[in-house]
Amino acid sequence: MSKKIYERPILRKVVEGIPNKFGTIKKLNPISTIDNVPIDGIIKKYGSPVFILSEKTIRETYRMAYRAFSTRYPKVQFAWSYKTNYLDAVCRIFHEEGAWAEVVSGFEYEKVLDNNIPGNKIIFNGPDKSEKDLIRAINNKSLIHIDHFDELYTIIGLIDELKERPQVAIRVNMDTGIYPQWDRFGFNYENGSAWNAVNRILSTGKIDLVGLHIHIGTYITMSEAYATAIEKLAALANKIFDRFQTSIGYIDAGGGFASQNTLQGAYMPATDTTPSFDDYAHAITTAMTAASFPNNEKPTLILETGRALIDDAGWLAGSVLANKRLADGRRAMIIDTGVNLMFTAFWYDHEIYPVQETTFQSEPTTIYGPLCMNIDVIRKNIDFPMLNKGDHFVIKRVGAYTMTQWMQFITYRPNIVLIDEQGEVHLIRKAEDKEVFRRQELVPKHLK
Ligand SMILES: *Cc1c(COP(=O)(O)O)cnc(C)c1O
């Protein structure tokens, strides 16, 4: 029998109206392995902090999402949102599962080509497409989702030098009951701007309008908003057919499904409140099925969900640097991962766990990152057990946006590893070192 951990006796003030030791059990169980691989071992080999991705979770989550939609609607296509996580290893897993690519920049477009995805399976979104980007994408038969009239005029201006007829969709924004409304992207539905864009495109006779696109926001917990959007797009599709006898091939419902990370200020944990893929699929496919489309032909349903497909598959493991008491006596813990790696800590209450067994006692704690910035807070107030300097912790659900929005501030970005389905650990992005910076910087002669 292993020796029990000594429990130091404590006195705790009972605060009226707040759950206390008589109300809820607070023991935070440690998480010491991911897919049965010990986290301590990963830190030992790859350093601290380290991002850890689970291939098993990525594939399982994708299959769950795909099944939710494909069992309810006959023509479903997912397109992986590169900006959510564009590590090549991650993208290739989604592509292997059958996802196309969804990109919002020339840089991301080049990453897709490196991942050997044919041009006609690339959706090109976003307000920033250079002429060069557009020529390459159109000649590759990619799907160009036009964001504004200036982009449309650029395409029209290029038509005569193109090898292929442009395959385009328009991004449409609209009132779906989600506020603030994201009206800065695409053409507005209610004020007629979307209809004007359609007229411009189809009156050229040289551009194929193949789809209609929406992306109504992110972390949308109201699945009916998608249904409202689809009803409006279906009405637009019918109007297009009446005027031009053109039927669009697909409706792209965008991304925006919420993940299970809890937003700061939320009363209930997101694991209890976030709609499931089945909930979203039910709302979206019910609207697609109920809507009438030209010739009674159902368009393909494209989904660009990012966050909800990858958040659960990412973990961030690291070490405790120090503990201290703040001026008011509150406990503070300083860890080696800050908002440089977890931009998302500004709006999520990330779940954080000790890696080793701890005592039963916990205390309200503020968890700070290592940056010399006052805003570097990972958790403002969490009931957390006592960890000592050098002890390890792991943060759950950091797969989405962390590894693309991270910033390089006063330190190097760390290693990223992938645990494959056999439990083997692969380095998929090397930590930065001073050579990375030497390569980028130039010192003028007079300063040498
Ligand atoms: C960012 C983005 C997505 C993915 O959004 P999530 O909220 O992560 O699902 C999909 N489509 C477009 C156009 C985007 O800009």
mmCIF file of C-alpha atoms in Angstrom, residues 138-283:
data_model
loop_
_atom_site.group_PDB
_atom_site.id
_atom_site.type_symbol
_atom_site.label_atom_id
_atom_site.label_comp_id
_atom_site.label_asym_id
_atom_site.label_seq_id
_atom_site.Cartn_x
_atom_site.Cartn_y
_atom_site.Cartn_z
ATOM 1 C CA ILE A 138 -9.093 31.145 -59.951
ATOM 2 C CA ASN A 139 -6.664 29.316 -62.240
ATOM 3 C CA ASN A 140 -6.653 26.471 -59.687
ATOM 4 C CA LYS A 141 -10.493 26.403 -59.841
ATOM 5 C CA SER A 142 -10.760 27.253 -56.146
ATOM 6 C CA LEU A 143 -14.022 28.564 -54.717
ATOM 7 C CA ILE A 144 -13.701 32.305 -54.232
ATOM 8 C CA HIS A 145 -16.050 33.721 -51.606
ATOM 9 C CA ILE A 146 -16.307 37.391 -52.486
ATOM 10 C CA ASP A 147 -16.323 39.754 -49.503
ATOM 11 C CA HIS A 148 -16.874 43.224 -51.002
ATOM 12 C CA PHE A 149 -17.507 45.064 -54.268
ATOM 13 C CA ASP A 150 -13.854 46.081 -54.677
ATOM 14 C CA GLU A 151 -12.910 42.412 -54.738
ATOM 15 C CA LEU A 152 -15.615 41.736 -57.308
ATOM 16 C CA TYR A 153 -14.364 44.577 -59.543
ATOM 17 C CA THR A 154 -10.821 43.225 -59.230
ATOM 18 C CA ILE A 155 -12.022 39.832 -60.460
ATOM 19 C CA ILE A 156 -13.980 41.415 -63.311
ATOM 20 C CA GLY A 157 -10.866 43.378 -64.261
ATOM 21 C CA LEU A 158 -8.805 40.193 -64.390
ATOM 22 C CA ILE A 159 -11.216 38.058 -66.396
ATOM 23 C CA ASP A 160 -9.445 38.346 -69.726
ATOM 24 C CA GLU A 161 -6.089 37.145 -68.398
ATOM 25 C CA LEU A 162 -7.542 34.122 -66.564
ATOM 26 C CA LYS A 163 -7.271 30.540 -67.762
ATOM 27 C CA GLU A 164 -10.467 29.455 -66.025
ATOM 28 C CA ARG A 165 -13.922 30.894 -65.439
ATOM 29 C CA PRO A 166 -14.003 32.173 -61.847
ATOM 30 C CA GLN A 167 -16.022 29.897 -59.527
ATOM 31 C CA VAL A 168 -17.436 32.249 -56.935
ATOM 32 C CA ALA A 169 -19.857 32.520 -54.057
ATOM 33 C CA ILE A 170 -20.766 35.629 -52.123
ATOM 34 C CA ARG A 171 -20.524 35.953 -48.383
ATOM 35 C CA VAL A 172 -23.834 37.256 -47.082
ATOM 36 C CA ASN A 173 -24.365 38.903 -43.702
ATOM 37 C CA MET A 174 -27.795 39.292 -42.168
ATOM 38 C CA ASP A 175 -29.860 39.619 -39.055
ATOM 39 C CA THR A 176 -30.150 36.141 -37.568
ATOM 40 C CA GLY A 177 -30.909 37.199 -34.011
ATOM 41 C CA ILE A 178 -27.221 37.163 -33.040
ATOM 42 C CA TYR A 179 -25.978 40.528 -31.774
ATOM 43 C CA PRO A 180 -23.766 42.377 -32.314
ATOM 44 C CA GLN A 181 -24.363 41.472 -35.930
ATOM 45 C CA TRP A 182 -21.232 40.667 -37.918
ATOM 46 C CA ASP A 183 -21.979 43.014 -40.787
ATOM 47 C CA ARG A 184 -18.413 43.891 -41.681
ATOM 48 C CA PHE A 185 -17.903 40.762 -43.766
ATOM 49 C CA GLY A 186 -19.656 40.131 -47.036
ATOM 50 C CA PHE A 187 -22.773 41.731 -48.485
ATOM 51 C CA ASN A 188 -25.802 42.599 -46.420
ATOM 52 C CA TYR A 189 -28.989 40.674 -47.133
ATOM 53 C CA GLU A 190 -31.630 43.038 -45.802
ATOM 54 C CA ASN A 191 -30.421 46.209 -47.501
ATOM 55 C CA GLY A 192 -30.220 44.608 -50.945
ATOM 56 C CA SER A 193 -26.446 44.692 -51.233
ATOM 57 C CA ALA A 194 -26.229 40.887 -51.590
ATOM 58 C CA TRP A 195 -28.778 40.981 -54.410
ATOM 59 C CA ASN A 196 -26.832 43.758 -56.134
ATOM 60 C CA ALA A 197 -23.651 41.688 -55.918
ATOM 61 C CA VAL A 198 -25.438 38.735 -57.530
ATOM 62 C CA ASN A 199 -26.648 40.950 -60.368
ATOM 63 C CA ARG A 200 -23.155 42.300 -60.977
ATOM 64 C CA ILE A 201 -21.642 38.830 -61.021
ATOM 65 C CA LEU A 202 -24.179 37.167 -63.290
ATOM 66 C CA SER A 203 -24.566 40.055 -65.716
ATOM 67 C CA THR A 204 -20.891 39.645 -66.718
ATOM 68 C CA GLY A 205 -21.714 36.259 -68.233
ATOM 69 C CA LYS A 206 -18.136 35.236 -67.480
ATOM 70 C CA ILE A 207 -18.294 34.281 -63.814
ATOM 71 C CA ASP A 208 -19.995 31.205 -62.339
ATOM 72 C CA LEU A 209 -21.954 31.837 -59.152
ATOM 73 C CA VAL A 210 -21.745 28.421 -57.537
ATOM 74 C CA GLY A 211 -22.670 29.042 -53.916
ATOM 75 C CA LEU A 212 -23.911 31.268 -51.124
ATOM 76 C CA HIS A 213 -21.949 31.654 -47.912
ATOM 77 C CA ILE A 214 -22.576 32.832 -44.363
ATOM 78 C CA HIS A 215 -20.423 32.851 -41.258
ATOM 79 C CA ILE A 216 -22.650 34.523 -38.702
ATOM 80 C CA GLY A 217 -20.204 34.719 -35.813
ATOM 81 C CA THR A 218 -18.260 32.535 -33.445
ATOM 82 C CA TYR A 219 -19.176 30.649 -30.271
ATOM 83 C CA ILE A 220 -22.828 30.754 -31.358
ATOM 84 C CA THR A 221 -24.850 28.894 -28.745
ATOM 85 C CA MET A 222 -28.203 29.567 -30.385
ATOM 86 C CA SER A 223 -28.475 26.905 -33.075
ATOM 87 C CA GLU A 224 -31.729 28.387 -34.460
ATOM 88 C CA ALA A 225 -29.737 31.371 -35.750
ATOM 89 C CA TYR A 226 -28.356 29.088 -38.458
ATOM 90 C CA ALA A 227 -31.869 28.073 -39.459
ATOM 91 C CA THR A 228 -32.850 31.728 -39.875
ATOM 92 C CA ALA A 229 -29.779 32.313 -42.028
ATOM 93 C CA ILE A 230 -30.530 29.321 -44.240
ATOM 94 C CA GLU A 231 -34.122 30.440 -44.819
ATOM 95 C CA LYS A 232 -32.815 33.788 -46.059
ATOM 96 C CA LEU A 233 -30.189 32.189 -48.307
ATOM 97 C CA ALA A 234 -32.826 29.856 -49.777
ATOM 98 C CA ALA A 235 -35.000 32.855 -50.593
ATOM 99 C CA LEU A 236 -32.020 34.477 -52.299
ATOM 100 C CA ALA A 237 -31.280 31.282 -54.244
ATOM 101 C CA ASN A 238 -34.853 31.250 -55.584
ATOM 102 C CA LYS A 239 -34.674 34.904 -56.543
ATOM 103 C CA ILE A 240 -31.423 34.216 -58.417
ATOM 104 C CA PHE A 241 -33.040 31.338 -60.298
ATOM 105 C CA ASP A 242 -36.108 33.381 -61.249
ATOM 106 C CA ARG A 243 -33.994 36.133 -62.707
ATOM 107 C CA PHE A 244 -31.012 34.252 -64.203
ATOM 108 C CA GLN A 245 -32.070 30.563 -64.423
ATOM 109 C CA THR A 246 -28.920 29.780 -62.469
ATOM 110 C CA SER A 247 -29.136 27.363 -59.574
ATOM 111 C CA ILE A 248 -26.439 27.522 -56.969
ATOM 112 C CA GLY A 249 -24.592 24.312 -56.101
ATOM 113 C CA TYR A 250 -24.001 24.799 -52.420
ATOM 114 C CA ILE A 251 -24.968 26.603 -49.259
ATOM 115 C CA ASP A 252 -21.983 27.182 -46.987
ATOM 116 C CA ALA A 253 -23.225 27.595 -43.406
ATOM 117 C CA GLY A 254 -19.776 28.705 -42.169
ATOM 118 C CA GLY A 255 -18.418 27.928 -38.726
ATOM 119 C CA GLY A 256 -19.129 29.341 -35.306
ATOM 120 C CA PHE A 257 -20.215 26.309 -33.273
ATOM 121 C CA ALA A 258 -19.300 26.793 -29.610
ATOM 122 C CA SER A 259 -16.725 24.550 -27.986
ATOM 123 C CA GLN A 260 -17.001 23.250 -24.444
ATOM 124 C CA ASN A 261 -14.798 25.962 -22.978
ATOM 125 C CA THR A 262 -16.697 28.096 -20.477
ATOM 126 C CA LEU A 263 -16.889 31.810 -21.209
ATOM 127 C CA GLN A 264 -15.913 34.103 -18.340
ATOM 128 C CA GLY A 265 -18.970 35.255 -16.467
ATOM 129 C CA ALA A 266 -21.078 32.271 -17.550
ATOM 130 C CA TYR A 267 -23.159 30.860 -14.729
ATOM 131 C CA MET A 268 -23.069 27.242 -15.846
ATOM 132 C CA PRO A 269 -20.089 25.321 -17.194
ATOM 133 C CA ALA A 270 -20.131 25.099 -20.983
ATOM 134 C CA THR A 271 -20.029 21.315 -20.770
ATOM 135 C CA ASP A 272 -23.645 21.639 -19.570
ATOM 136 C CA THR A 273 -24.808 24.357 -21.954
ATOM 137 C CA THR A 274 -23.003 24.122 -25.306
ATOM 138 C CA PRO A 275 -25.218 22.617 -28.007
ATOM 139 C CA SER A 276 -24.000 19.269 -29.334
ATOM 140 C CA PHE A 277 -23.152 18.626 -32.996
ATOM 141 C CA ASP A 278 -26.523 16.875 -33.153
ATOM 142 C CA ASP A 279 -28.278 20.041 -31.951
ATOM 143 C CA TYR A 280 -26.572 22.195 -34.580
ATOM 144 C CA ALA A 281 -27.096 19.557 -37.260
ATOM 145 C CA HIS A 282 -30.752 19.279 -36.374
ATOM 146 C CA ALA A 283 -31.344 23.031 -36.696
#
